[in-house]
PDB file of C-alpha atoms in Angstrom:
ATOM      1  CA  MET A 297       7.819  -8.767  -7.933  1.00 43.00           C
ATOM      2  CA  THR A 298       5.758  -6.257  -6.008  1.00 50.00           C
ATOM      3  CA  ASN A 299       2.629  -4.703  -7.443  1.00 55.00           C
ATOM      4  CA  VAL A 300       4.292  -1.271  -7.605  1.00 53.00           C
ATOM      5  CA  ALA A 301       7.409  -2.699  -9.266  1.00 50.00           C
ATOM      6  CA  ALA A 302       5.263  -4.469 -11.840  1.00 50.00           C
ATOM      7  CA  GLN A 303       3.409  -1.274 -12.620  1.00 48.00           C
ATOM      8  CA  THR A 304       6.630   0.650 -13.230  1.00 48.00           C
ATOM      9  CA  ARG A 305       7.686  -1.880 -15.896  1.00 52.00           C
ATOM     10  CA  ARG A 306       4.824  -0.960 -18.200  1.00 64.00           C
ATOM     11  CA  ARG A 307       3.459   2.330 -19.378  1.00 80.00           C
ATOM     12  CA  LEU A 308       0.580   3.418 -17.188  1.00 85.00           C
ATOM     13  CA  SER A 309      -2.263   5.721 -18.056  1.00 90.00           C
ATOM     14  CA  ARG A 310      -2.270   9.032 -16.225  1.00 89.00           C
ATOM     15  CA  GLN A 311      -4.998   7.819 -13.857  1.00 91.00           C
ATOM     16  CA  GLU A 312      -3.204   4.529 -13.209  1.00 94.00           C
ATOM     17  CA  ARG A 313       0.020   6.406 -12.473  1.00 95.00           C
ATOM     18  CA  ARG A 314      -1.799   8.757 -10.108  1.00 93.00           C
ATOM     19  CA  THR A 315      -3.317   5.794  -8.287  1.00 93.00           C
ATOM     20  CA  GLN A 316       0.099   4.151  -8.024  1.00 95.00           C
ATOM     21  CA  LEU A 317       1.717   7.314  -6.687  1.00 96.00           C
ATOM     22  CA  LEU A 318      -0.969   7.752  -4.041  1.00 95.00           C
ATOM     23  CA  GLU A 319      -0.528   4.129  -2.988  1.00 94.00           C
ATOM     24  CA  VAL A 320       3.210   4.677  -2.601  1.00 96.00           C
ATOM     25  CA  ALA A 321       2.598   7.951  -0.750  1.00 95.00           C
ATOM     26  CA  ARG A 322       0.463   6.078   1.780  1.00 92.00           C
ATOM     27  CA  GLU A 323       3.287   3.577   2.258  1.00 93.00           C
ATOM     28  CA  LEU A 324       5.799   6.348   2.881  1.00 94.00           C
ATOM     29  CA  ILE A 325       3.528   8.083   5.388  1.00 93.00           C
ATOM     30  CA  ARG A 326       2.818   4.775   7.117  1.00 90.00           C
ATOM     31  CA  ASP A 327       6.554   4.134   7.422  1.00 91.00           C
ATOM     32  CA  ALA A 328       7.802   7.566   8.474  1.00 89.00           C
ATOM     33  CA  GLY A 329       4.887   9.998   8.905  1.00 90.00           C
ATOM     34  CA  THR A 330       4.269  13.214   7.003  1.00 91.00           C
ATOM     35  CA  ASP A 331       7.177  15.225   8.402  1.00 90.00           C
ATOM     36  CA  GLU A 332       9.681  13.218   6.380  1.00 89.00           C
ATOM     37  CA  PHE A 333       7.507  13.065   3.287  1.00 94.00           C
ATOM     38  CA  THR A 334       8.805  14.792   0.138  1.00 95.00           C
ATOM     39  CA  LEU A 335       7.954  14.486  -3.531  1.00 96.00           C
ATOM     40  CA  GLY A 336      11.550  13.462  -4.155  1.00 96.00           C
ATOM     41  CA  ARG A 337      11.189  10.484  -1.846  1.00 96.00           C
ATOM     42  CA  LEU A 338       7.861   9.644  -3.438  1.00 96.00           C
ATOM     43  CA  ALA A 339       9.480   9.635  -6.890  1.00 96.00           C
ATOM     44  CA  GLU A 340      12.363   7.474  -5.669  1.00 96.00           C
ATOM     45  CA  ARG A 341      10.098   4.915  -3.984  1.00 96.00           C
ATOM     46  CA  ALA A 342       7.784   4.773  -7.009  1.00 95.00           C
ATOM     47  CA  GLY A 343      10.674   4.467  -9.463  1.00 94.00           C
ATOM     48  CA  VAL A 344       9.734   7.543 -11.503  1.00 95.00           C
ATOM     49  CA  THR A 345      11.182  10.987 -12.111  1.00 95.00           C
ATOM     50  CA  LYS A 346      10.549  13.956  -9.847  1.00 95.00           C
ATOM     51  CA  PRO A 347       9.080  16.053 -12.698  1.00 96.00           C
ATOM     52  CA  LEU A 348       6.452  13.359 -13.249  1.00 96.00           C
ATOM     53  CA  VAL A 349       5.422  13.498  -9.586  1.00 97.00           C
ATOM     54  CA  TYR A 350       5.353  17.301  -9.576  1.00 96.00           C
ATOM     55  CA  GLY A 351       3.222  17.176 -12.723  1.00 96.00           C
ATOM     56  CA  HIS A 352       0.591  15.140 -10.886  1.00 96.00           C
ATOM     57  CA  PHE A 353       0.468  16.962  -7.549  1.00 94.00           C
ATOM     58  CA  GLY A 354       2.350  20.247  -7.735  1.00 94.00           C
ATOM     59  CA  ASP A 355       3.729  19.962  -4.216  1.00 92.00           C
ATOM     60  CA  ARG A 356       3.501  17.820  -1.073  1.00 91.00           C
ATOM     61  CA  ALA A 357       0.312  19.617  -0.006  1.00 90.00           C
ATOM     62  CA  GLY A 358      -1.276  18.417  -3.247  1.00 92.00           C
ATOM     63  CA  VAL A 359      -0.474  14.820  -2.303  1.00 94.00           C
ATOM     64  CA  PHE A 360      -1.999  15.219   1.155  1.00 92.00           C
ATOM     65  CA  ALA A 361      -5.112  16.801  -0.339  1.00 90.00           C
ATOM     66  CA  GLU A 362      -5.607  13.922  -2.790  1.00 92.00           C
ATOM     67  CA  LEU A 363      -5.102  11.323  -0.059  1.00 91.00           C
ATOM     68  CA  TYR A 364      -7.738  13.047   2.051  1.00 88.00           C
ATOM     69  CA  ARG A 365     -10.194  13.291  -0.844  1.00 87.00           C
ATOM     70  CA  GLU A 366      -9.729   9.570  -1.484  1.00 88.00           C
ATOM     71  CA  PHE A 367     -10.490   8.803   2.151  1.00 86.00           C
ATOM     72  CA  GLU A 368     -13.641  10.918   2.155  1.00 84.00           C
ATOM     73  CA  GLU A 369     -14.846   9.270  -1.035  1.00 87.00           C
ATOM     74  CA  ARG A 370     -14.351   5.817   0.488  1.00 87.00           C
ATOM     75  CA  GLN A 371     -16.097   6.963   3.656  1.00 84.00           C
ATOM     76  CA  ARG A 372     -19.145   8.127   1.698  1.00 87.00           C
ATOM     77  CA  LYS A 373     -19.235   4.857  -0.257  1.00 89.00           C
ATOM     78  CA  THR A 374     -18.989   2.875   2.978  1.00 87.00           C
ATOM     79  CA  LEU A 375     -21.902   4.791   4.486  1.00 88.00           C
ATOM     80  CA  ALA A 376     -23.986   4.469   1.318  1.00 91.00           C
ATOM     81  CA  ALA A 377     -23.425   0.709   1.247  1.00 89.00           C
ATOM     82  CA  ALA A 378     -24.315   0.378   4.938  1.00 86.00           C
ATOM     83  CA  LEU A 379     -27.557   2.315   4.492  1.00 89.00           C
ATOM     84  CA  ALA A 380     -28.612   0.727   1.209  1.00 89.00           C
ATOM     85  CA  ASP A 381     -30.849  -1.938   2.758  1.00 84.00           C
ATOM     86  CA  ALA A 382     -31.179  -0.529   6.259  1.00 87.00           C
ATOM     87  CA  GLU A 383     -34.295  -1.232   8.292  1.00 88.00           C
ATOM     88  CA  PRO A 384     -36.259   2.049   8.705  1.00 87.00           C
ATOM     89  CA  ASP A 385     -35.585   2.285  12.407  1.00 88.00           C
ATOM     90  CA  VAL A 386     -33.713   5.127  14.118  1.00 87.00           C
ATOM     91  CA  THR A 387     -31.640   2.800  16.318  1.00 88.00           C
ATOM     92  CA  VAL A 388     -30.597   0.685  13.344  1.00 90.00           C
ATOM     93  CA  VAL A 389     -29.723   3.691  11.198  1.00 90.00           C
ATOM     94  CA  THR A 390     -27.747   5.449  13.915  1.00 90.00           C
ATOM     95  CA  GLY A 391     -25.773   2.264  14.544  1.00 92.00           C
ATOM     96  CA  LEU A 392     -24.959   1.956  10.861  1.00 91.00           C
ATOM     97  CA  VAL A 393     -23.936   5.619  10.584  1.00 89.00           C
ATOM     98  CA  ALA A 394     -21.638   5.330  13.590  1.00 92.00           C
ATOM     99  CA  GLY A 395     -20.220   1.968  12.575  1.00 93.00           C
ATOM    100  CA  ALA A 396     -19.426   3.104   9.052  1.00 90.00           C
ATOM    101  CA  TYR A 397     -17.620   6.196  10.342  1.00 90.00           C
ATOM    102  CA  ILE A 398     -15.454   4.321  12.829  1.00 93.00           C
ATOM    103  CA  ASP A 399     -14.748   1.337  10.573  1.00 91.00           C
ATOM    104  CA  CYS A 400     -13.657   3.523   7.693  1.00 88.00           C
ATOM    105  CA  CYS A 401     -11.326   5.582   9.909  1.00 88.00           C
ATOM    106  CA  LEU A 402      -9.803   2.436  11.393  1.00 91.00           C
ATOM    107  CA  ALA A 403      -9.317   0.903   7.948  1.00 88.00           C
ATOM    108  CA  GLU A 404      -7.288   3.950   6.919  1.00 84.00           C
ATOM    109  CA  GLY A 405      -4.919   3.563   9.869  1.00 83.00           C
ATOM    110  CA  ARG A 406      -2.612   6.094  11.447  1.00 81.00           C
ATOM    111  CA  GLU A 407      -1.648   7.601   8.100  1.00 84.00           C
ATOM    112  CA  LEU A 408      -5.058   9.272   7.834  1.00 81.00           C
ATOM    113  CA  ALA A 409      -4.551  11.056  11.152  1.00 79.00           C
ATOM    114  CA  ASP A 410      -1.113  12.161   9.955  1.00 85.00           C
ATOM    115  CA  VAL A 411      -2.548  13.478   6.688  1.00 87.00           C
ATOM    116  CA  VAL A 412      -5.313  15.384   8.477  1.00 81.00           C
ATOM    117  CA  ALA A 413      -2.750  16.960  10.800  1.00 81.00           C
ATOM    118  CA  ALA A 414      -0.546  17.861   7.839  1.00 84.00           C
ATOM    119  CA  LEU A 415      -3.428  19.503   5.995  1.00 80.00           C
ATOM    120  CA  ALA A 416      -4.004  21.777   8.961  1.00 77.00           C
ATOM    121  CA  GLY A 417      -0.578  23.268   8.327  1.00 78.00           C
ATOM    122  CA  PHE A 418      -1.508  24.527   4.857  1.00 79.00           C
ATOM    123  CA  SER A 419      -3.837  27.517   5.059  1.00 73.00           C
ATOM    124  CA  THR A 420      -4.547  27.300   1.318  1.00 66.00           C
ATOM    125  CA  LEU A 421      -6.055  23.846   1.843  1.00 69.00           C
ATOM    126  CA  ALA A 422      -8.318  24.754   4.737  1.00 70.00           C
ATOM    127  CA  GLY A 423     -11.416  24.433   2.576  1.00 78.00           C
ATOM    128  CA  ILE A 424     -10.646  20.924   1.344  1.00 80.00           C
ATOM    129  CA  ARG A 425     -11.527  19.161   4.561  1.00 76.00           C
ATOM    130  CA  GLN A 426     -14.622  21.296   5.052  1.00 79.00           C
ATOM    131  CA  GLU A 427     -15.827  20.548   1.535  1.00 82.00           C
ATOM    132  CA  ALA A 428     -15.363  16.807   1.997  1.00 78.00           C
ATOM    133  CA  GLU A 429     -16.879  16.842   5.476  1.00 79.00           C
ATOM    134  CA  ASP A 430     -19.926  18.753   4.205  1.00 84.00           C
ATOM    135  CA  ALA A 431     -20.512  16.084   1.556  1.00 84.00           C
ATOM    136  CA  TYR A 432     -20.414  13.338   4.188  1.00 82.00           C
ATOM    137  CA  LEU A 433     -22.665  15.263   6.561  1.00 84.00           C
ATOM    138  CA  ALA A 434     -25.207  15.751   3.799  1.00 87.00           C
ATOM    139  CA  MET A 435     -25.521  11.958   3.576  1.00 87.00           C
ATOM    140  CA  TYR A 436     -25.728  11.670   7.346  1.00 84.00           C
ATOM    141  CA  ARG A 437     -28.432  14.364   7.473  1.00 86.00           C
ATOM    142  CA  GLU A 438     -30.457  12.600   4.783  1.00 88.00           C
ATOM    143  CA  ALA A 439     -30.258   9.305   6.681  1.00 88.00           C
ATOM    144  CA  LEU A 440     -31.496  10.777   9.975  1.00 85.00           C
ATOM    145  CA  GLU A 441     -33.973  13.370   8.756  1.00 86.00           C
ATOM    146  CA  PRO A 442     -36.895  10.914   8.358  1.00 87.00           C
ATOM    147  CA  PHE A 443     -36.657  10.198  12.101  1.00 82.00           C
ATOM    148  CA  THR A 444     -35.560  13.525  13.571  1.00 79.00           C
ATOM    149  CA  GLY A 445     -36.263  16.323  11.164  1.00 81.00           C
ATOM    150  CA  PRO A 446     -33.236  18.330   9.991  1.00 80.00           C
ATOM    151  CA  PRO A 447     -30.333  17.758  12.460  1.00 78.00           C
ATOM    152  CA  SER A 448     -28.697  20.938  13.726  1.00 82.00           C
ATOM    153  CA  LEU A 449     -25.260  21.978  12.526  1.00 81.00           C
ATOM    154  CA  ALA A 450     -24.036  21.727  16.121  1.00 86.00           C
ATOM    155  CA  GLY A 451     -25.267  18.144  16.290  1.00 84.00           C
ATOM    156  CA  LEU A 452     -23.619  17.236  13.006  1.00 83.00           C
ATOM    157  CA  GLN A 453     -20.298  18.671  14.167  1.00 85.00           C
ATOM    158  CA  ALA A 454     -20.613  16.798  17.446  1.00 89.00           C
ATOM    159  CA  VAL A 455     -20.844  13.520  15.564  1.00 88.00           C
ATOM    160  CA  THR A 456     -17.781  14.097  13.383  1.00 87.00           C
ATOM    161  CA  GLY A 457     -15.759  15.494  16.275  1.00 89.00           C
ATOM    162  CA  ALA A 458     -16.604  12.531  18.475  1.00 93.00           C
ATOM    163  CA  GLY A 459     -16.007  10.112  15.611  1.00 91.00           C
ATOM    164  CA  ASP A 460     -12.533  11.468  14.906  1.00 88.00           C
ATOM    165  CA  ALA A 461     -11.570  11.413  18.589  1.00 92.00           C
ATOM    166  CA  LEU A 462     -12.899   7.891  19.143  1.00 95.00           C
ATOM    167  CA  ALA A 463     -11.170   6.561  16.021  1.00 92.00           C
ATOM    168  CA  ARG A 464      -7.839   8.053  17.119  1.00 89.00           C
ATOM    169  CA  THR A 465      -8.236   6.504  20.568  1.00 94.00           C
ATOM    170  CA  ALA A 466      -9.089   3.119  19.067  1.00 94.00           C
ATOM    171  CA  LEU A 467      -6.086   3.318  16.738  1.00 91.00           C
ATOM    172  CA  SER A 468      -3.850   3.940  19.743  1.00 90.00           C
ATOM    173  CA  GLY A 469      -5.220   0.785  21.384  1.00 93.00           C
ATOM    174  CA  ARG A 470      -6.666   2.590  24.402  1.00 96.00           C
ATOM    175  CA  ILE A 471     -10.203   1.461  23.562  1.00 97.00           C
ATOM    176  CA  SER A 472     -11.533  -1.295  21.325  1.00 96.00           C
ATOM    177  CA  ALA A 473     -13.155  -0.777  17.943  1.00 95.00           C
ATOM    178  CA  ALA A 474     -16.417  -2.067  19.437  1.00 96.00           C
ATOM    179  CA  GLN A 475     -16.248   0.523  22.215  1.00 97.00           C
ATOM    180  CA  ALA A 476     -15.623   3.260  19.659  1.00 96.00           C
ATOM    181  CA  ARG A 477     -18.599   2.137  17.568  1.00 95.00           C
ATOM    182  CA  SER A 478     -21.018   1.808  20.496  1.00 95.00           C
ATOM    183  CA  THR A 479     -19.989   5.160  21.980  1.00 97.00           C
ATOM    184  CA  LEU A 480     -20.369   6.986  18.683  1.00 95.00           C
ATOM    185  CA  THR A 481     -23.728   5.275  18.201  1.00 94.00           C
ATOM    186  CA  ALA A 482     -24.808   6.784  21.519  1.00 93.00           C
ATOM    187  CA  VAL A 483     -23.682  10.229  20.345  1.00 92.00           C
ATOM    188  CA  VAL A 484     -25.506   9.899  17.018  1.00 89.00           C
ATOM    189  CA  LEU A 485     -28.634   8.633  18.744  1.00 87.00           C
ATOM    190  CA  ALA A 486     -28.548  11.525  21.205  1.00 87.00           C
ATOM    191  CA  VAL A 487     -28.238  13.997  18.324  1.00 83.00           C
ATOM    192  CA  ALA A 488     -31.131  12.205  16.629  1.00 77.00           C
ATOM    193  CA  GLY A 489     -33.247  12.679  19.752  1.00 74.00           C
ATOM    194  CA  GLY A 490     -33.279   9.087  20.959  1.00 54.00           C
ATOM    195  CA  SER A 491     -32.057   7.514  24.171  1.00 44.00           C
ATOM    196  CA  PRO A 492     -28.352   6.597  24.199  1.00 41.00           C
ATOM    197  CA  LYS A 493     -29.218   3.548  26.287  1.00 40.00           C
ATOM    198  CA  THR A 494     -30.679   1.818  23.225  1.00 38.00           C
ATOM    199  CA  ALA A 495     -27.402   2.094  21.333  1.00 38.00           C
ATOM    200  CA  GLY A 496     -25.874  -0.855  23.132  1.00 40.00           C
ATOM    201  CA  THR A 497     -22.642  -1.226  25.045  1.00 42.00           C
ATOM    202  CA  GLN A 498     -20.910  -3.983  23.122  1.00 42.00           C
ATOM    203  CA  GLU A 499     -17.314  -4.662  24.132  1.00 43.00           C
ATOM    204  CA  ALA A 500     -14.643  -6.285  21.984  1.00 40.00           C
TER     205      ALA A 500
END
């Protein structure tokens, strides 16, 4: 019996049901992308009624928004854990910041890229990604500020833009995860005012 099937055989709390539905939504997106995703298919795969699914998310955009919020929360937790006992050295910190960003994106897989692309198609949800990104960048700024002073907004955007592009390229298999991490480390270090040469050039 699968985990999802087991869950449908007992009454779940609202939060448990929401967690289950998001897990199933990820499976559907992994299997067929976001274009084929509907709340009806989500209900069918999860073994629940369509009204129940609509009650949780409202529409398919609501599902995409929740999946993205979950990712951003995990990304912030990953960064916080990486920095918890970090040596107070700019090269160490930049490596941890870059590594956490890439590793979290890779752990999410292609479905994250699909969700991000889908969110771009809903003008009403334009602020969701910005809100989540701002929260992550606040942590990044706090980590680097002791070494660099306040990083510029342009520098912060350069890091996230490069991180997203490198993660997508690594997911496609065109570069290794190690190459993505070392390259983003060089970007972060450059933004922090250090020399990219100290970031390392580790290959997988």
